[in-house]
Short mmCIF file of C-alpha atoms and ligand atoms in Angstrom, two decimals:
data_model
loop_
_atom_site.label_atom_id
_atom_site.label_comp_id
_atom_site.label_asym_id
_atom_site.label_seq_id
_atom_site.Cartn_x
_atom_site.Cartn_y
_atom_site.Cartn_z
CA MET A 1 -83.09 199.61 -28.61
CA ILE A 2 -86.13 197.34 -28.71
CA ILE A 3 -87.64 196.85 -25.29
CA THR A 4 -89.40 193.48 -25.05
CA GLU A 5 -92.89 193.35 -23.60
CA GLN A 6 -91.56 191.32 -20.69
CA ALA A 7 -88.83 193.82 -19.83
CA MET A 8 -91.42 196.62 -20.07
CA GLU A 9 -93.70 194.72 -17.74
CA SER A 10 -90.99 194.09 -15.20
CA GLN A 11 -90.08 197.79 -15.24
CA GLU A 12 -93.70 198.65 -14.47
CA MET A 13 -93.79 196.04 -11.73
CA LYS A 14 -90.58 197.49 -10.32
CA ALA A 15 -92.05 201.00 -10.26
CA ALA A 16 -95.25 199.69 -8.64
CA ARG A 17 -93.28 197.77 -6.03
CA SER A 18 -91.18 200.73 -5.04
CA TYR A 19 -94.30 202.98 -4.85
CA VAL A 20 -96.05 200.48 -2.59
CA LYS A 21 -92.96 200.09 -0.40
CA GLU A 22 -92.60 203.84 0.01
CA VAL A 23 -96.26 204.27 1.01
CA TYR A 24 -96.10 201.31 3.41
CA GLU A 25 -92.96 202.66 5.11
CA SER A 26 -94.63 206.02 5.54
CA VAL A 27 -97.70 204.32 7.11
CA ILE A 28 -95.39 202.68 9.67
CA SER A 29 -93.58 205.88 10.55
CA ARG A 30 -96.74 208.04 10.66
CA ASN A 31 -98.73 205.53 12.76
CA PRO A 32 -96.19 204.30 15.33
CA GLY A 33 -97.10 201.28 17.42
CA GLU A 34 -100.35 200.53 15.55
CA THR A 35 -99.29 197.00 14.65
CA GLU A 36 -102.72 195.68 13.63
CA PHE A 37 -103.18 198.65 11.30
CA HIS A 38 -99.73 198.05 9.78
CA GLN A 39 -100.64 194.38 9.24
CA ALA A 40 -103.92 195.23 7.48
CA VAL A 41 -102.17 197.77 5.24
CA LYS A 42 -99.35 195.32 4.42
CA GLU A 43 -101.79 192.67 3.22
CA ILE A 44 -103.55 195.15 0.95
CA VAL A 45 -100.50 196.89 -0.51
CA ASP A 46 -98.75 193.63 -1.37
CA SER A 47 -101.84 192.55 -3.31
CA LEU A 48 -102.05 195.81 -5.23
CA VAL A 49 -98.61 195.76 -6.91
CA PRO A 50 -99.97 194.30 -10.19
CA VAL A 51 -102.78 196.88 -10.16
CA PHE A 52 -100.38 199.82 -10.01
CA ALA A 53 -98.21 198.17 -12.68
CA LYS A 54 -101.20 197.85 -15.01
CA HIS A 55 -102.85 201.20 -14.17
CA PRO A 56 -100.08 203.69 -13.29
CA GLN A 57 -102.69 206.48 -13.26
CA TYR A 58 -103.64 205.39 -9.72
CA MET A 59 -100.01 205.93 -8.68
CA HIS A 60 -99.82 209.34 -10.35
CA ARG A 61 -102.99 210.43 -8.59
CA GLY A 62 -101.65 209.24 -5.22
CA ILE A 63 -104.59 206.93 -4.56
CA LEU A 64 -102.67 204.67 -2.18
CA GLU A 65 -101.31 207.45 0.05
CA SER A 66 -104.85 208.89 0.20
CA ILE A 67 -106.62 205.62 0.95
CA VAL A 68 -104.37 204.75 3.92
CA GLU A 69 -105.13 208.09 5.61
CA PRO A 70 -108.53 208.28 7.35
CA GLU A 71 -110.72 211.16 6.22
CA ARG A 72 -111.39 211.78 9.91
CA MET A 73 -110.55 210.14 13.25
CA ILE A 74 -112.70 211.11 16.23
CA THR A 75 -111.68 210.32 19.83
CA PHE A 76 -113.80 211.28 22.80
CA ARG A 77 -114.28 210.87 26.55
CA VAL A 78 -117.12 208.61 27.71
CA PRO A 79 -117.91 209.27 31.40
CA TRP A 80 -120.55 207.18 33.16
CA VAL A 81 -121.54 206.12 36.68
CA ASP A 82 -121.45 202.47 37.75
CA ASP A 83 -123.97 200.72 40.03
CA GLU A 84 -121.88 201.61 43.11
CA GLY A 85 -122.03 205.31 42.23
CA LYS A 86 -118.39 205.44 41.13
CA VAL A 87 -117.47 207.58 38.12
CA ARG A 88 -115.88 205.60 35.29
CA VAL A 89 -114.21 207.06 32.22
CA ASN A 90 -113.75 205.18 28.96
CA ARG A 91 -112.46 206.28 25.58
CA GLY A 92 -114.68 206.36 22.49
CA PHE A 93 -113.54 206.20 18.85
CA ARG A 94 -114.98 206.59 15.39
CA VAL A 95 -112.82 206.44 12.30
CA GLN A 96 -114.46 207.80 9.14
CA PHE A 97 -112.01 206.24 6.75
CA ASN A 98 -113.34 206.61 3.24
CA SER A 99 -116.58 207.98 1.80
CA ALA A 100 -115.79 207.69 -1.93
CA ILE A 101 -118.62 205.24 -2.69
CA GLY A 102 -121.13 205.99 0.07
CA PRO A 103 -121.70 207.07 3.67
CA TYR A 104 -119.23 205.68 6.20
CA LYS A 105 -120.45 202.25 7.33
CA GLY A 106 -119.05 199.86 9.88
CA GLY A 107 -119.56 198.41 13.33
CA LEU A 108 -118.78 199.51 16.87
CA ARG A 109 -116.63 197.29 19.08
CA PHE A 110 -116.78 197.39 22.89
CA HIS A 111 -113.81 195.46 24.26
CA PRO A 112 -111.00 196.39 26.69
CA SER A 113 -108.40 195.81 23.93
CA VAL A 114 -109.85 198.58 21.73
CA ASN A 115 -107.46 201.42 20.87
CA GLY A 116 -106.86 203.74 17.92
CA GLY A 117 -104.79 201.17 16.00
CA ILE A 118 -107.42 198.44 16.31
CA ILE A 119 -110.17 200.81 15.15
CA LYS A 120 -108.01 201.93 12.21
CA PHE A 121 -107.27 198.36 11.11
CA LEU A 122 -110.96 197.53 11.22
CA GLY A 123 -111.98 200.76 9.44
CA PHE A 124 -109.34 200.25 6.76
CA GLU A 125 -110.48 196.68 6.02
CA GLN A 126 -114.09 197.88 5.98
CA ILE A 127 -113.40 200.14 2.95
CA PHE A 128 -112.57 197.17 0.74
CA LYS A 129 -115.14 194.79 2.25
CA ASN A 130 -117.95 197.29 1.77
CA SER A 131 -116.88 197.91 -1.81
CA LEU A 132 -116.89 194.15 -2.49
CA THR A 133 -120.57 193.94 -1.48
CA GLY A 134 -121.38 196.06 -4.54
CA GLN A 135 -123.45 198.41 -2.40
CA PRO A 136 -123.01 202.17 -1.90
CA ILE A 137 -121.28 202.15 1.49
CA GLY A 138 -117.98 203.74 2.51
CA GLY A 139 -115.63 202.52 5.23
CA GLY A 140 -115.84 203.36 8.94
CA LYS A 141 -115.49 201.75 12.35
CA GLY A 142 -115.68 202.72 15.99
CA GLY A 143 -115.97 201.54 19.53
CA SER A 144 -114.65 201.86 23.02
CA ASP A 145 -112.33 200.20 25.52
CA PHE A 146 -115.45 199.62 27.68
CA ASP A 147 -115.78 195.99 28.80
CA PRO A 148 -119.44 194.87 28.80
CA LYS A 149 -118.55 191.62 30.61
CA GLY A 150 -119.92 191.48 34.11
CA LYS A 151 -121.77 194.81 33.76
CA SER A 152 -125.44 195.08 34.69
CA ASP A 153 -128.02 196.04 32.06
CA ALA A 154 -128.34 199.44 33.76
CA GLU A 155 -124.58 200.01 33.54
CA VAL A 156 -124.52 199.02 29.86
CA MET A 157 -127.41 201.43 29.25
CA ARG A 158 -125.72 204.33 31.04
CA PHE A 159 -122.47 203.73 29.22
CA THR A 160 -124.05 203.42 25.75
CA GLN A 161 -126.17 206.56 26.36
CA SER A 162 -123.04 208.52 27.28
CA PHE A 163 -121.21 207.08 24.25
CA MET A 164 -124.06 208.08 21.89
CA THR A 165 -124.41 211.55 23.44
CA GLU A 166 -121.05 212.35 21.87
CA LEU A 167 -121.16 210.06 18.79
CA CYS A 168 -124.51 211.47 17.62
CA LYS A 169 -122.74 214.68 16.55
CA TYR A 170 -120.92 212.84 13.80
CA ILE A 171 -123.35 210.25 12.43
CA GLY A 172 -126.59 210.20 10.43
CA PRO A 173 -128.39 208.05 7.83
CA ASP A 174 -126.56 209.79 4.95
CA GLU A 175 -123.30 210.49 6.79
CA ASP A 176 -122.16 207.58 8.88
CA VAL A 177 -124.11 204.48 9.90
CA PRO A 178 -122.69 202.37 12.77
CA ALA A 179 -123.72 198.79 13.65
CA GLY A 180 -122.52 196.04 15.99
CA ASP A 181 -119.23 194.18 16.32
CA ILE A 182 -117.57 192.45 19.30
CA GLY A 183 -119.47 193.34 22.48
CA VAL A 184 -122.17 195.26 20.62
CA GLY A 185 -125.36 193.36 19.81
CA ALA A 186 -129.10 193.99 19.80
CA ARG A 187 -129.16 195.28 23.40
CA GLU A 188 -126.48 197.91 22.86
CA ILE A 189 -127.86 198.99 19.47
CA GLY A 190 -131.30 199.42 21.08
CA TYR A 191 -130.00 201.70 23.85
CA MET A 192 -127.93 203.70 21.36
CA PHE A 193 -130.84 204.11 18.98
CA GLY A 194 -133.04 205.33 21.84
CA GLN A 195 -130.48 207.92 22.90
CA TYR A 196 -129.86 209.13 19.33
CA LYS A 197 -133.61 209.54 18.78
CA ARG A 198 -134.00 211.41 22.05
CA ILE A 199 -131.20 213.87 21.32
CA ARG A 200 -131.79 214.44 17.61
CA GLY A 201 -135.58 214.17 17.53
CA GLY A 202 -137.41 212.34 14.71
CA HIS A 203 -137.19 208.67 13.88
CA GLU A 204 -134.13 208.38 11.63
CA ALA A 205 -134.22 204.60 11.35
CA GLY A 206 -131.29 204.41 8.95
CA VAL A 207 -128.76 205.86 11.41
CA LEU A 208 -127.86 202.46 12.87
CA THR A 209 -128.20 198.91 11.57
CA GLY A 210 -128.66 195.69 13.48
CA LYS A 211 -131.75 197.22 15.09
CA GLY A 212 -134.53 195.12 16.62
CA ILE A 213 -137.16 194.00 14.12
CA VAL A 214 -139.92 195.94 15.90
CA TYR A 215 -138.24 199.32 15.35
CA GLY A 216 -136.74 199.10 11.86
CA GLY A 217 -134.29 196.21 11.89
CA SER A 218 -133.93 193.84 8.95
CA LEU A 219 -134.89 190.21 9.11
CA ALA A 220 -131.78 188.01 8.69
CA ARG A 221 -129.31 190.72 9.85
CA THR A 222 -128.60 188.73 13.04
CA GLU A 223 -127.80 185.64 10.98
CA ALA A 224 -126.14 187.42 8.03
CA THR A 225 -122.43 187.34 8.89
CA GLY A 226 -122.34 183.70 9.96
CA TYR A 227 -124.64 182.51 7.18
CA GLY A 228 -122.72 184.58 4.64
CA THR A 229 -119.40 183.06 5.71
CA VAL A 230 -120.80 179.57 5.21
CA TYR A 231 -122.29 180.53 1.80
CA PHE A 232 -118.87 181.87 0.77
CA VAL A 233 -117.03 178.73 1.91
CA ASP A 234 -119.64 176.61 0.15
CA GLU A 235 -118.77 178.42 -3.12
CA MET A 236 -115.07 177.63 -2.57
CA LEU A 237 -115.86 173.99 -1.78
CA LYS A 238 -118.11 173.60 -4.84
CA SER A 239 -115.24 174.74 -7.08
CA LYS A 240 -113.41 171.56 -6.02
CA GLY A 241 -116.43 169.29 -6.02
CA LEU A 242 -116.61 169.35 -2.20
CA SER A 243 -119.38 170.39 0.22
CA PHE A 244 -120.28 170.87 3.89
CA GLU A 245 -122.28 167.63 3.81
CA GLY A 246 -120.60 165.10 6.12
CA SER A 247 -117.59 167.34 6.82
CA THR A 248 -116.09 168.01 10.25
CA VAL A 249 -116.07 171.71 11.13
CA VAL A 250 -114.37 173.71 13.89
CA VAL A 251 -115.67 177.23 14.62
CA SER A 252 -113.88 179.54 17.05
CA GLY A 253 -115.80 182.01 19.21
CA SER A 254 -119.39 181.64 20.38
CA GLY A 255 -120.74 185.09 19.64
CA ASN A 256 -123.00 186.42 16.91
CA VAL A 257 -120.87 185.35 13.93
CA SER A 258 -119.96 181.92 15.33
CA ILE A 259 -123.48 180.93 16.40
CA TYR A 260 -124.99 181.56 12.97
CA ALA A 261 -122.03 180.05 11.11
CA ILE A 262 -122.57 176.93 13.23
CA GLU A 263 -126.33 176.98 12.56
CA LYS A 264 -125.92 177.22 8.77
CA ALA A 265 -123.08 174.67 8.65
CA ILE A 266 -125.24 172.18 10.58
CA ARG A 267 -128.16 172.84 8.20
CA MET A 268 -125.84 172.11 5.30
CA GLY A 269 -125.07 168.70 6.80
CA ALA A 270 -121.80 169.43 8.59
CA HIS A 271 -120.68 168.00 11.89
CA VAL A 272 -119.58 171.02 13.98
CA VAL A 273 -117.47 169.64 16.82
CA ALA A 274 -115.97 172.68 18.57
CA CYS A 275 -116.42 176.33 19.52
CA SER A 276 -114.84 178.67 22.09
CA ASP A 277 -114.81 181.93 24.01
CA SER A 278 -111.91 184.00 25.28
CA ASN A 279 -111.35 181.57 28.20
CA GLY A 280 -111.30 178.22 26.44
CA TYR A 281 -112.91 175.80 24.00
CA VAL A 282 -115.41 172.97 23.98
CA TYR A 283 -114.97 169.78 21.97
CA ASP A 284 -118.15 167.77 21.50
CA LYS A 285 -117.59 164.75 19.31
CA ASN A 286 -121.37 164.27 19.00
CA GLY A 287 -121.68 167.75 17.50
CA ILE A 288 -122.18 171.07 19.30
CA ASN A 289 -125.73 171.36 20.66
CA LEU A 290 -126.93 174.62 19.13
CA ALA A 291 -129.91 175.10 21.46
CA THR A 292 -127.63 174.91 24.52
CA LEU A 293 -125.09 177.24 22.91
CA LYS A 294 -127.70 179.87 22.00
CA ARG A 295 -129.24 179.82 25.48
CA LEU A 296 -125.87 180.02 27.26
CA LYS A 297 -124.54 182.85 25.10
CA GLU A 298 -127.50 184.81 23.74
CA ILE A 299 -129.74 184.71 26.81
CA GLU A 300 -127.76 183.82 29.93
CA ARG A 301 -124.45 185.49 28.84
CA LYS A 302 -122.48 182.67 30.50
CA ARG A 303 -119.02 181.19 29.82
CA ILE A 304 -118.60 178.37 27.30
CA SER A 305 -117.17 176.18 30.09
CA GLU A 306 -120.77 175.76 31.34
CA TYR A 307 -121.60 173.77 28.19
CA VAL A 308 -120.02 170.63 29.62
CA LEU A 309 -122.22 170.80 32.75
CA GLU A 310 -125.17 170.01 30.48
CA HIS A 311 -123.27 167.78 28.05
CA PRO A 312 -120.85 165.84 30.29
CA HIS A 313 -119.52 163.70 27.42
CA ALA A 314 -118.03 166.91 25.89
CA GLU A 315 -114.57 168.21 26.83
CA TYR A 316 -113.67 171.73 27.99
CA HIS A 317 -110.09 172.97 27.64
CA GLU A 318 -108.70 176.25 28.99
CA GLY A 319 -106.99 178.54 26.45
CA CYS A 320 -108.02 179.52 22.95
CA SER A 321 -105.42 178.33 20.45
CA GLY A 322 -105.86 174.63 21.33
CA ILE A 323 -109.06 174.61 19.28
CA TRP A 324 -106.94 174.55 16.10
CA THR A 325 -105.36 171.23 17.10
CA ILE A 326 -108.71 169.47 16.61
CA PRO A 327 -108.63 167.65 13.24
CA CYS A 328 -111.21 169.13 10.84
CA ASP A 329 -112.06 169.51 7.16
CA ILE A 330 -113.21 173.10 7.48
CA ALA A 331 -112.02 175.77 9.96
CA LEU A 332 -114.07 178.92 10.54
CA PRO A 333 -112.22 181.42 12.75
CA CYS A 334 -115.06 183.66 14.00
CA ALA A 335 -113.67 185.21 17.23
CA THR A 336 -111.04 187.91 16.79
CA GLN A 337 -107.89 189.17 15.05
CA ASN A 338 -104.72 187.06 14.87
CA GLU A 339 -106.31 184.02 16.51
CA ILE A 340 -104.60 181.69 14.00
CA ASP A 341 -100.83 182.11 13.98
CA GLU A 342 -98.27 180.28 11.84
CA ALA A 343 -97.98 177.35 14.27
CA SER A 344 -101.76 176.82 14.43
CA ALA A 345 -101.99 177.07 10.63
CA LYS A 346 -99.33 174.38 10.26
CA ILE A 347 -101.21 172.06 12.63
CA LEU A 348 -104.46 172.60 10.71
CA VAL A 349 -102.68 171.77 7.45
CA GLU A 350 -101.00 168.67 8.95
CA ASN A 351 -104.43 167.53 10.12
CA GLY A 352 -105.76 167.81 6.57
CA VAL A 353 -107.89 170.99 6.65
CA LYS A 354 -109.38 171.61 3.20
CA ALA A 355 -110.94 175.04 3.63
CA VAL A 356 -110.61 178.03 5.95
CA GLY A 357 -113.27 180.77 5.97
CA GLU A 358 -112.58 183.92 7.98
CA GLY A 359 -115.77 184.96 9.79
CA ALA A 360 -113.81 187.27 12.09
CA ASN A 361 -111.81 190.29 10.89
CA MET A 362 -108.13 189.45 10.21
CA PRO A 363 -108.17 186.23 12.29
CA SER A 364 -105.13 184.79 10.49
CA THR A 365 -101.69 186.34 10.77
CA LEU A 366 -99.87 187.10 7.50
CA GLU A 367 -97.62 184.08 8.18
CA ALA A 368 -100.64 181.81 8.72
CA ILE A 369 -102.17 182.94 5.42
CA ASP A 370 -98.90 182.06 3.66
CA VAL A 371 -99.04 178.57 5.20
CA PHE A 372 -102.61 178.00 3.96
CA LEU A 373 -101.94 179.32 0.46
CA ALA A 374 -98.70 177.35 0.09
CA ALA A 375 -100.50 174.15 1.12
CA GLY A 376 -103.27 174.72 -1.43
CA VAL A 377 -105.97 175.09 1.26
CA LEU A 378 -109.11 176.88 0.00
CA PHE A 379 -108.78 180.20 1.83
CA GLY A 380 -111.66 182.69 2.12
CA PRO A 381 -110.25 186.01 3.40
CA ALA A 382 -112.27 188.06 5.89
CA LYS A 383 -113.06 190.98 3.60
CA ALA A 384 -114.87 188.61 1.28
CA ALA A 385 -116.04 185.80 3.56
CA ASN A 386 -117.58 187.94 6.33
CA ALA A 387 -119.00 190.68 4.09
CA GLY A 388 -122.52 189.27 4.46
CA GLY A 389 -123.08 191.14 7.73
CA VAL A 390 -122.43 194.58 6.35
CA ALA A 391 -124.16 193.65 3.08
CA VAL A 392 -127.40 192.94 4.96
CA SER A 393 -126.80 196.14 6.97
CA ALA A 394 -126.90 197.99 3.64
CA LEU A 395 -130.14 196.13 2.84
CA GLU A 396 -131.46 197.30 6.22
CA MET A 397 -130.62 200.91 5.22
CA ALA A 398 -132.40 200.37 1.89
CA GLN A 399 -135.50 199.03 3.64
CA ASN A 400 -135.47 201.96 6.10
CA SER A 401 -135.31 204.42 3.19
CA MET A 402 -138.22 202.69 1.46
CA ARG A 403 -140.20 202.40 4.74
CA TYR A 404 -140.79 198.82 3.75
CA SER A 405 -139.44 195.43 4.81
CA TRP A 406 -138.53 192.30 2.97
CA THR A 407 -139.27 188.81 4.29
CA PHE A 408 -136.53 186.66 5.82
CA GLU A 409 -136.45 184.55 2.65
CA GLU A 410 -136.09 187.62 0.43
CA VAL A 411 -133.17 189.00 2.45
CA ASP A 412 -131.52 185.57 2.68
CA ALA A 413 -131.80 185.11 -1.10
CA LYS A 414 -130.19 188.53 -1.66
CA LEU A 415 -127.43 187.59 0.81
CA GLN A 416 -126.70 184.33 -1.03
CA ASN A 417 -126.57 186.18 -4.31
CA ILE A 418 -124.19 188.83 -2.88
CA MET A 419 -121.86 186.17 -1.42
CA SER A 420 -121.62 184.25 -4.69
CA THR A 421 -121.03 187.49 -6.62
CA ILE A 422 -118.22 188.44 -4.20
CA TYR A 423 -116.75 184.96 -4.71
CA ARG A 424 -116.91 185.20 -8.52
CA ASN A 425 -115.51 188.76 -8.60
CA SER A 426 -112.62 187.76 -6.34
CA VAL A 427 -111.80 184.70 -8.47
CA LYS A 428 -111.92 186.83 -11.63
CA ALA A 429 -109.69 189.61 -10.25
CA ALA A 430 -107.14 187.05 -8.99
CA GLU A 431 -106.96 185.52 -12.47
CA GLU A 432 -106.83 188.85 -14.29
CA TYR A 433 -103.94 190.11 -12.18
CA GLY A 434 -101.82 186.97 -12.35
CA HIS A 435 -102.65 185.13 -9.09
CA PRO A 436 -105.23 182.49 -10.08
CA GLY A 437 -106.93 180.89 -7.10
CA ASN A 438 -105.56 183.42 -4.59
CA LEU A 439 -108.69 184.97 -3.10
CA VAL A 440 -106.68 187.23 -0.77
CA VAL A 441 -105.25 189.05 -3.78
CA GLY A 442 -108.53 188.75 -5.72
CA ALA A 443 -110.72 190.22 -2.97
CA ASN A 444 -108.27 193.02 -2.22
CA ILE A 445 -108.03 194.02 -5.88
CA ALA A 446 -111.76 193.75 -6.62
CA GLY A 447 -112.55 195.81 -3.50
CA PHE A 448 -109.88 198.40 -4.27
CA LEU A 449 -110.76 199.09 -7.91
CA ARG A 450 -114.27 200.37 -7.25
CA VAL A 451 -113.11 202.75 -4.53
CA ALA A 452 -110.07 203.91 -6.54
CA ASP A 453 -112.22 204.71 -9.59
CA ALA A 454 -114.64 206.70 -7.44
CA MET A 455 -111.73 208.61 -5.88
CA MET A 456 -110.26 209.33 -9.32
CA ALA A 457 -113.61 210.67 -10.54
CA GLN A 458 -114.09 212.94 -7.53
CA GLY A 459 -110.77 214.81 -7.74
CA ILE A 460 -108.29 215.56 -4.97
CA VAL A 461 -110.58 215.71 -1.91
P1 NDP B 1 -119.40 188.80 19.71
O1 NDP B 1 -119.06 189.79 20.76
O2 NDP B 1 -120.81 188.42 19.50
O3 NDP B 1 -118.57 187.46 19.93
C1 NDP B 1 -117.19 187.47 19.97
C2 NDP B 1 -116.70 186.08 20.30
O4 NDP B 1 -115.29 186.04 20.14
C3 NDP B 1 -116.98 185.69 21.74
O5 NDP B 1 -117.13 184.31 21.81
C4 NDP B 1 -115.71 186.16 22.43
O6 NDP B 1 -115.45 185.50 23.66
C5 NDP B 1 -114.67 185.82 21.41
N1 NDP B 1 -113.53 186.74 21.57
C6 NDP B 1 -113.59 188.09 21.54
N2 NDP B 1 -112.37 188.62 21.76
C7 NDP B 1 -111.56 187.59 21.92
C8 NDP B 1 -110.18 187.48 22.20
N3 NDP B 1 -109.41 188.59 22.31
N4 NDP B 1 -109.67 186.23 22.28
C9 NDP B 1 -110.46 185.13 22.14
N5 NDP B 1 -111.77 185.18 21.89
C10 NDP B 1 -112.31 186.38 21.79
O7 NDP B 1 -118.77 189.41 18.37
P2 NDP B 1 -119.09 189.00 16.86
O8 NDP B 1 -119.45 187.58 16.75
O9 NDP B 1 -119.98 190.04 16.32
O10 NDP B 1 -117.66 189.25 16.18
C11 NDP B 1 -116.70 188.21 16.02
C12 NDP B 1 -115.72 188.59 14.93
O11 NDP B 1 -116.43 188.78 13.69
C13 NDP B 1 -114.96 189.90 15.15
O12 NDP B 1 -113.68 189.78 14.56
C14 NDP B 1 -115.78 190.91 14.35
O13 NDP B 1 -115.01 192.04 13.99
C15 NDP B 1 -116.16 190.06 13.16
N6 NDP B 1 -117.30 190.49 12.36
C16 NDP B 1 -118.53 190.71 12.95
C17 NDP B 1 -119.60 191.06 12.17
C18 NDP B 1 -120.97 191.20 12.74
O14 NDP B 1 -121.90 191.41 11.96
N7 NDP B 1 -121.16 191.07 14.04
C19 NDP B 1 -119.46 191.28 10.72
C20 NDP B 1 -118.16 190.95 10.20
C21 NDP B 1 -117.13 190.59 11.01
P3 NDP B 1 -115.75 186.28 25.03
O15 NDP B 1 -117.24 186.32 25.15
O16 NDP B 1 -115.09 185.44 26.07
O17 NDP B 1 -115.13 187.63 24.92
O1 2IT B 2 -116.93 193.99 10.50
C1 2IT B 2 -118.07 194.17 10.04
O2 2IT B 2 -118.29 194.11 8.83
C2 2IT B 2 -119.15 194.45 10.98
N1 2IT B 2 -118.93 194.43 12.19
C3 2IT B 2 -120.52 194.76 10.47
C4 2IT B 2 -120.60 196.20 10.06
C5 2IT B 2 -121.97 196.69 9.70
O3 2IT B 2 -122.07 197.90 9.47
O4 2IT B 2 -122.94 195.92 9.62
#
């Protein structure tokens, strides 16, 4: 019997689909209740079906069942004493997910919602994101359910010192290199670096990234994630003859990623009309005043509602999801996971959104992504669009190793180059594997292949 090429292909696709389904079902049963982790795995495995069909050797070697299992998951107690003298106990986490292409690398998140499933979703995504940057960094993530809001500087210092007293046993410039994420910025990194140095001795600058410039930080790391997201979206826009110039932009959040996405979008000629925090959002039809925003959030650590006290023509609305009802050309979700659900995605599409760039990690639900892709919206998935932060972290590690620092312009030029390479590689992988224009599939595949090849080369470890 002659088997046609098409029938052959569909048989291979069938085998790949059933392999992926089996691994996904085992992830659900082995990690009960970790819904965000399940969601992150689902997005990846669905994208990888054509890869396993084309390269069955990855299936035979069990790459997928290996990659969904962290190499190591560390959980620890973080006791500290608050300003009233009361003992508080938080939980600390570090997931060392995959070291096939380099030392574990990924941020630390301090937020009351942090649990093992959240850290695993973030660490899992980080494997593919870090691979996409083209740099030698593996995937890791960590954090704590500590809530920095409303805490004094002294309390934050005592907590971070206690956190690092335990974490320092597991990290190092060639082993695992943490950085910031939600609730962890320059202040927290500074205290953690000080404690690490005190315990371990020596000045191992490359153990953390996002450090202050005066003690080994990289210029442009603060700006990198937000700028990188805008550079990535600009690449998507250019492919359709569009640009930021004159466009209306909505950016959720008002933290590190949001502030610098807003700054770069404004510099590219956009009109950024809204931003938010976890209490509500501000709509300023004249354009968000960046100087006010930076002062309120970076210096005074105040709520976004205070913006309207200084700009009374602007509107403040309680609640987060309302921000997506504001008509815009470009939406940049830069706050947190699952902030755009199916209903919000539909409203954005009805209002004519042309591009969505994910500055946050997994800000769109799987259903929301389907809405954007079906409507032909240019969609920049998180792993690709927000990879600029970790990419510049890797440049910070490189500078620390060289005991040398590049200028802001040099780092920014490297960042732009990395973002356009990620864009091109994602476009190419999407085309090669039968999903032209789908950057979710393209980024997942391009990120996966490098890690899978490294795992194949290194044997069953
Ligand atoms: P920040 O802590 O600086 O800012 C977070 C912002 O998001 C704040 O405005 C915060 O509001 C808001 N936010 C946080 N949690 C929620 C929530 N549950 N609901 C609504 N709003 C919320 O963090 P970053 O800017 O660093 O991080 C933002 C996102 O970007 C995260 O998804 C992070 O994982 C991702 N990311 C960060 C990178 C980095 O380099 N920092 C790199 C790549 C991705 P509030 O102050 O009220 O809590
Ligand atoms: O999600 C991320 O990529 C980050 N929080 C940045 C990680 C890093 O190591 O710079």
